[in-house]
Tab-separated table of C-alpha atoms in Angstrom:
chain	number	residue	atom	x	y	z
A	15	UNK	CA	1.337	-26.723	-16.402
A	16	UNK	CA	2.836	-23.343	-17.717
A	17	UNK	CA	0.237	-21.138	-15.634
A	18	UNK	CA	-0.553	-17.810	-17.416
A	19	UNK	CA	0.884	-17.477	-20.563
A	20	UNK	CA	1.233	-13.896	-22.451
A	21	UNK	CA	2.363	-13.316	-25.761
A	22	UNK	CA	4.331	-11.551	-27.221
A	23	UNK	CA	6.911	-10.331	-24.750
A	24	UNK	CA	7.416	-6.949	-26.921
A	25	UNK	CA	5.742	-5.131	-29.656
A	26	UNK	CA	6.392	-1.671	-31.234
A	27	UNK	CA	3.489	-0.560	-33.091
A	28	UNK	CA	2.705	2.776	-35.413
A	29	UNK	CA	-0.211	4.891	-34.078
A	30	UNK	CA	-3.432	3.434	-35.988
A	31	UNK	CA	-2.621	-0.153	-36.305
A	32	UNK	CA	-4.227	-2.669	-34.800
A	33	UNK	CA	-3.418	-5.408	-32.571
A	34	UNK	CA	-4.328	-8.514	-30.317
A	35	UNK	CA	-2.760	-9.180	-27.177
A	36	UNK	CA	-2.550	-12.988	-26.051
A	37	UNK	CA	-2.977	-14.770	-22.809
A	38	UNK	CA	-3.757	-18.406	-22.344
A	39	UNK	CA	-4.162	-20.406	-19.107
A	40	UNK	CA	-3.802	-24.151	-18.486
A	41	UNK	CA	-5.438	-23.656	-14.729
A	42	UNK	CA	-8.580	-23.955	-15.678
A	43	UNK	CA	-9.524	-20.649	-13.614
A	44	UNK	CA	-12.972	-18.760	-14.679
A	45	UNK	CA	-11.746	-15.489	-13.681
A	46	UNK	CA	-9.195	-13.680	-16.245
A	47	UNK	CA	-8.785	-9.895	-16.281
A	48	UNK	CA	-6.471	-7.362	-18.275
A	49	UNK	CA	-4.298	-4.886	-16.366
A	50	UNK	CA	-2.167	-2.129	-17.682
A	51	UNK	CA	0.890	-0.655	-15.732
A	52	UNK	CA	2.347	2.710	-16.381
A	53	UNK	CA	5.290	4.032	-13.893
A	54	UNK	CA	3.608	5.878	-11.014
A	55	UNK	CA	0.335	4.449	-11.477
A	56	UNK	CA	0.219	0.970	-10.509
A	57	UNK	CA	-1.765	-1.608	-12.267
A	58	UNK	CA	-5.121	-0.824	-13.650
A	59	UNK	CA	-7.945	-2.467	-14.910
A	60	UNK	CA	-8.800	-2.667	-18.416
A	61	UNK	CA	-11.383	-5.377	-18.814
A	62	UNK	CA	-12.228	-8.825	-16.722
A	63	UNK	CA	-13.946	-12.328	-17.242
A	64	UNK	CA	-15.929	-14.110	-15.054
A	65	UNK	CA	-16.281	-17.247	-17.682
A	66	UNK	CA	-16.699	-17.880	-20.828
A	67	UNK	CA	-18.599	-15.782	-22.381
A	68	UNK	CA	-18.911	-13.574	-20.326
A	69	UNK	CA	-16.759	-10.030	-20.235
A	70	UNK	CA	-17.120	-6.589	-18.372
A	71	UNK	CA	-15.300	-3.327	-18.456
A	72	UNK	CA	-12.555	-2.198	-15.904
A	73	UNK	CA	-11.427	1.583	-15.153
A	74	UNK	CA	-10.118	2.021	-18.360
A	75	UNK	CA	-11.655	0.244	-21.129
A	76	UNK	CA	-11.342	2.663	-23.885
A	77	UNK	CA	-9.896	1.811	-26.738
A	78	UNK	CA	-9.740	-1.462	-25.891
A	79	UNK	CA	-11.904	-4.502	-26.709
A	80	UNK	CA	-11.983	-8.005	-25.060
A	81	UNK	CA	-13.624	-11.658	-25.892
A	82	UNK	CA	-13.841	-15.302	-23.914
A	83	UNK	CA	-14.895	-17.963	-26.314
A	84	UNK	CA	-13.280	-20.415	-24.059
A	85	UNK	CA	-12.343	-21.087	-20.442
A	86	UNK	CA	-8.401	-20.777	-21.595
A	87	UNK	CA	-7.741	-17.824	-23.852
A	88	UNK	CA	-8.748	-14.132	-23.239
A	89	UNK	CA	-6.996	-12.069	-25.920
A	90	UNK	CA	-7.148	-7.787	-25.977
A	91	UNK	CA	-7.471	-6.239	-28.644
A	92	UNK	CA	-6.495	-3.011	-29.643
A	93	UNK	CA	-8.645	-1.340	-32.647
A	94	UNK	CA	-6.397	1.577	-33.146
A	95	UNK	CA	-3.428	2.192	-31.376
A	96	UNK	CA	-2.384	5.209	-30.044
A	97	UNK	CA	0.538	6.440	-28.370
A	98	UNK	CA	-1.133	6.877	-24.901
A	99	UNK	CA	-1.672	3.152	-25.045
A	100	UNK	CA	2.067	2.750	-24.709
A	101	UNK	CA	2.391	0.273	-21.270
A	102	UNK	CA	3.054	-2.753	-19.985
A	103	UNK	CA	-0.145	-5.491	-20.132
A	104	UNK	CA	-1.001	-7.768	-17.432
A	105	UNK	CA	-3.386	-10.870	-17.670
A	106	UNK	CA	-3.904	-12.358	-14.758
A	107	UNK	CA	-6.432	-15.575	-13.497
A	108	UNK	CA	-7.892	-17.039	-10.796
A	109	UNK	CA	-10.337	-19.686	-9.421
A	110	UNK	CA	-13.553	-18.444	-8.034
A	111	UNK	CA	-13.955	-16.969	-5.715
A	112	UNK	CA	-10.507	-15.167	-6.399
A	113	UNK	CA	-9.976	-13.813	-3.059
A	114	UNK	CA	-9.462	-17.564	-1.761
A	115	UNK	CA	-6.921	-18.293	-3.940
A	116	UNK	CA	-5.082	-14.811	-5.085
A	117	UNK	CA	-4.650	-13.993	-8.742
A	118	UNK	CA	-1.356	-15.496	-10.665
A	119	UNK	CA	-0.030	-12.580	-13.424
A	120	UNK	CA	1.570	-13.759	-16.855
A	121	UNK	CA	5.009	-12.372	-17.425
A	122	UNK	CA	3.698	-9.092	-19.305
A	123	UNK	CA	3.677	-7.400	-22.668
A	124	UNK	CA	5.838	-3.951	-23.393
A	125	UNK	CA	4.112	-2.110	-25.697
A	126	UNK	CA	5.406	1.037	-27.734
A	127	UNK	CA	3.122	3.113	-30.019
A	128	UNK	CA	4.925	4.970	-31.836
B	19	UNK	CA	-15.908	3.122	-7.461
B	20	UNK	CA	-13.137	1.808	-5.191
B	21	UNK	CA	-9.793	4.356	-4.846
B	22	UNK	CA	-6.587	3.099	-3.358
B	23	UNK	CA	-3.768	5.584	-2.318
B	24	UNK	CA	-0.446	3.860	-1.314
B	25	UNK	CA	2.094	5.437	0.864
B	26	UNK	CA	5.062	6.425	0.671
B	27	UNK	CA	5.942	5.915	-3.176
B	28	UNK	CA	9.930	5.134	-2.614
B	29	UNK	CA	11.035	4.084	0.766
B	30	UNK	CA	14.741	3.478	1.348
B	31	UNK	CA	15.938	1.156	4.521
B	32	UNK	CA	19.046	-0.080	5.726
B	33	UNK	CA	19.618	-4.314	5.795
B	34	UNK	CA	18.048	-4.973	8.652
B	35	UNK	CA	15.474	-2.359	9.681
B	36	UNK	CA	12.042	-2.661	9.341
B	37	UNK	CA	9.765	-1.033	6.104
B	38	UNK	CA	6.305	-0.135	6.716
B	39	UNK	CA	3.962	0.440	3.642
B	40	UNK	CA	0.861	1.834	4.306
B	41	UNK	CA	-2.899	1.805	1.828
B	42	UNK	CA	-6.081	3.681	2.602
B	43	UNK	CA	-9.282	2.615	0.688
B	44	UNK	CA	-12.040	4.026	-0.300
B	45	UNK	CA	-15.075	1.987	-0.215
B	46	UNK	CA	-16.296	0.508	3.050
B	47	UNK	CA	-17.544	-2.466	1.159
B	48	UNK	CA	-14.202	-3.878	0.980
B	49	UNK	CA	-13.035	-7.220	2.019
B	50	UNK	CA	-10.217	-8.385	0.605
B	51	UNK	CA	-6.820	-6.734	0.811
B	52	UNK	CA	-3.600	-8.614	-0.802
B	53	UNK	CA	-0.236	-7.271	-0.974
B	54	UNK	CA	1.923	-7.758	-4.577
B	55	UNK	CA	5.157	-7.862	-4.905
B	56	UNK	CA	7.261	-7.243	-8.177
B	57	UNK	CA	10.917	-7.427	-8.675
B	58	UNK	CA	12.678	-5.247	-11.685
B	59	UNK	CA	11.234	-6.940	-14.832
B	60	UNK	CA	8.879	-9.627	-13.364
B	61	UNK	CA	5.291	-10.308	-13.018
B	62	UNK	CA	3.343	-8.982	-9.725
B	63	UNK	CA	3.385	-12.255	-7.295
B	64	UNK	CA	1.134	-12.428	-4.356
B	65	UNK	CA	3.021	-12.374	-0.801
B	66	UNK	CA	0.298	-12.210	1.432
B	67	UNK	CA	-3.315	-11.058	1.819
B	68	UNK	CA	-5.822	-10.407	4.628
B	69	UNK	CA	-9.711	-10.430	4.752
B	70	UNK	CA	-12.105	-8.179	6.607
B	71	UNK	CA	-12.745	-10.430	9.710
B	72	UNK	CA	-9.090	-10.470	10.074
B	73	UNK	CA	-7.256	-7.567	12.300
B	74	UNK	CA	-3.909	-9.200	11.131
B	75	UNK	CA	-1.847	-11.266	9.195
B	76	UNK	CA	1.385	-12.834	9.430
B	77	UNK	CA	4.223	-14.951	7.636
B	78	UNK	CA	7.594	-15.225	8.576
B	79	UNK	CA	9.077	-11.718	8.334
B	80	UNK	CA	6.031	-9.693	7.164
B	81	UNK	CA	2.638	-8.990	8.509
B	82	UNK	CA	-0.270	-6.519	7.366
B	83	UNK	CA	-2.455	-5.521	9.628
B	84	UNK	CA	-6.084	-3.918	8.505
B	85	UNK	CA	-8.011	-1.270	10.620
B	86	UNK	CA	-11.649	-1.200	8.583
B	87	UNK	CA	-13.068	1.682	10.858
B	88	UNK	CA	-10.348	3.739	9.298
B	89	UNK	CA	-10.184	2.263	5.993
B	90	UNK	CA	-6.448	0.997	5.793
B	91	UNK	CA	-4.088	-1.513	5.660
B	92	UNK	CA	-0.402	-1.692	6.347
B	93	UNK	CA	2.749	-4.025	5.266
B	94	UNK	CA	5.228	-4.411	7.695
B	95	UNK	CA	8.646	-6.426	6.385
B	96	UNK	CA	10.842	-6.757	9.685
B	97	UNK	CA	14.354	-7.887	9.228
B	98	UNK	CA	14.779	-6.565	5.634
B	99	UNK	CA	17.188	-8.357	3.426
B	100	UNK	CA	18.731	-6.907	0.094
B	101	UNK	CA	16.305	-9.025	-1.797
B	102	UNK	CA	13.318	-7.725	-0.191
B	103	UNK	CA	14.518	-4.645	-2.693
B	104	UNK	CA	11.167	-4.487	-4.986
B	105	UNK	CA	8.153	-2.617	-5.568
B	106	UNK	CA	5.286	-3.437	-3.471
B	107	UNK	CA	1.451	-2.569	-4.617
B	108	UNK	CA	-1.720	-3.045	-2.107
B	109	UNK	CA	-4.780	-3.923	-3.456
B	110	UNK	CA	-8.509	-3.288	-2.615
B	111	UNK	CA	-11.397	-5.447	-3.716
B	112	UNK	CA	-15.497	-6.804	-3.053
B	113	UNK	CA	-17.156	-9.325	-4.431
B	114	UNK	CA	-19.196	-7.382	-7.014
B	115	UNK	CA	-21.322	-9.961	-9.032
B	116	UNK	CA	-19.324	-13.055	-7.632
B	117	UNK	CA	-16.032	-11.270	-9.241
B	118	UNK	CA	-13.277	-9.732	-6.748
B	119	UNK	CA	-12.250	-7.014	-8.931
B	120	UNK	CA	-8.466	-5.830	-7.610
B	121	UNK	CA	-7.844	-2.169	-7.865
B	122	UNK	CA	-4.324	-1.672	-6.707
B	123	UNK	CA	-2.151	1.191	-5.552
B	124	UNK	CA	0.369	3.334	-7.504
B	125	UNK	CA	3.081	0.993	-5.726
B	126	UNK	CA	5.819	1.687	-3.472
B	127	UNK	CA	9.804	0.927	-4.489
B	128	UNK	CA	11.284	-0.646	-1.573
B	129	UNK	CA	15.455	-0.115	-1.544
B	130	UNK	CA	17.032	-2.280	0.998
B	131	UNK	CA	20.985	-1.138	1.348
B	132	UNK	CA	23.540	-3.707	2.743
C-alpha cells in the first residue's frame, strides 16, 4: 500500500512547454483533487475528482487541465507553462464522504518555470 | 465562494508554553474544519479536525475549538515541544455536490525554542 503517489519529485521547465503531473493512489478513494502551494498563500485548489470520470474546477484552474479515466490515476497537465506556475503541487485523496476520513497528500512536486 | 484568513502568520513560543492559532471563515454553510500540519519539506498531514455539531475537540496536547455564530475556529497546542516546530494551515469546507472541497488558510509557522 504506498498511499498517494506523486511523480516526479522536481522538474525545471522553459516557459511554453508542456507538461503532465502524476499522482496515483492504491486506496481506492473516489475523491482526488490538485492543490498548489506558494509561500504565504497556503494551499489552493486547482482542480478535484469526485470519480472517475468525473472532474471540476477549483479556485485556480487556469492554465491547467485535469482527466480521471480511472479510480487510481489523476494526472495535471500543464498546456503551456509559464513562470507564474512556478509552485509546489499537491494531490491529495480521500474516501467519500472526505470529511469522515480526512484527505492523505502525496509528497509534492517543485516546479520551476523558467 | 468560501474565504479562510489564518492568524497570526509566524508565531514564536518558548518549550513549554502554549500556541494558539486562530481561522475565521467565510461561509456559514460550513461544516467541516480540519487542522494540517506540515514539517520543512513534507506533505500536509491531518492532526485533527472538528465538525459543526461539535463546540470542541481534543487529543492529547491539542484541541480546536469552533464558535459557528462567529465563524471561527482555533488550535490550541499546550505543552509545546521543539517538534511541534511546523507550519500549521486550517481548513474550511461543505459538502457541495457530495464533494468536501478544502479551502485552507495562508498557514501559520509555528517556532518552538528549547
Amino acid at each position: 500500500n504506498a498511499g498517494v503517489t506523486q511523480t516526479p519529485k522536481f522538474q525545471v521547465l522553459k516557459t511554453g512547454q508542456s507538461m503532465t503531473l502524476q499522482c496515483a493512489q492504491d486506496m481506492n478513494h473516489e475523491y482526488m483533487s490538485w492543490y498548489r502551494q506558494d509561500p504565504g498563500m497556503g494551499l489552493r485548489l486547482i482542480h478535484y475528482s469526485v470519480g472517475a470520470g468525473i472532474t471540476d474546477q477549483g479556485e485556480v484552474p487556469n492554465g491547467y487541465n485535469v482527466s480521471r479515466s480511472t479510480t487510481e490515476d489523476f494526472p495535471l497537465r500543464l498546456l503551456s507553462a509559464a513562470p507564474s506556475q512556478t509552485s509546489v503541487y499537491f494531490c491529495a485523496s480521500s474516501y467519500r464522504p472526505a470529511e469522515s476520513y480526512g484527505y492523505t497528500f502525496g509528497s509534492g512536486t517543485r516546479l520551476t518555470v523558467v | 465562494g468560501e474565504n479562510v484568513e489564518q492568524h497570526p502568520s509566524t508565531l514564536s513560543v518558548q518549550e513549554g508554553d502554549s500556541a494558539v492559532i486562530k481561522c475565521t471563515y467565510s461561509d456559514s454553510a460550513s461544516n467541516y474544519f480540519p487542522w494540517y500540519k506540515q514539517e520543512l519539506g513534507k506533505r500536509p498531514q491531518l492532526i485533527i479536525d472538528i465538525r459543526s455539531n461539535v463546540g470542541e475537540k481534543k487529543d492529547q496536547r491539542i484541541a480546536v475549538t469552533l464558535n459557528k455564530t462567529a465563524k471561527h475556529f482555533s488550535l490550541h497546542i499546550t505543552e509545546t515541544q521543539p517538534e511541534d516546530s511546523a507550519v500549521y494551515f486550517c481548513a474550511a469546507s461543505k459538502n457541495t455536490g457530495g464533494y468536501n472541497k478544502l479551502i485552507f488558510g495562508a498557514g501559520t509557522r509555528l517556532a518552538v525554542h528549547p
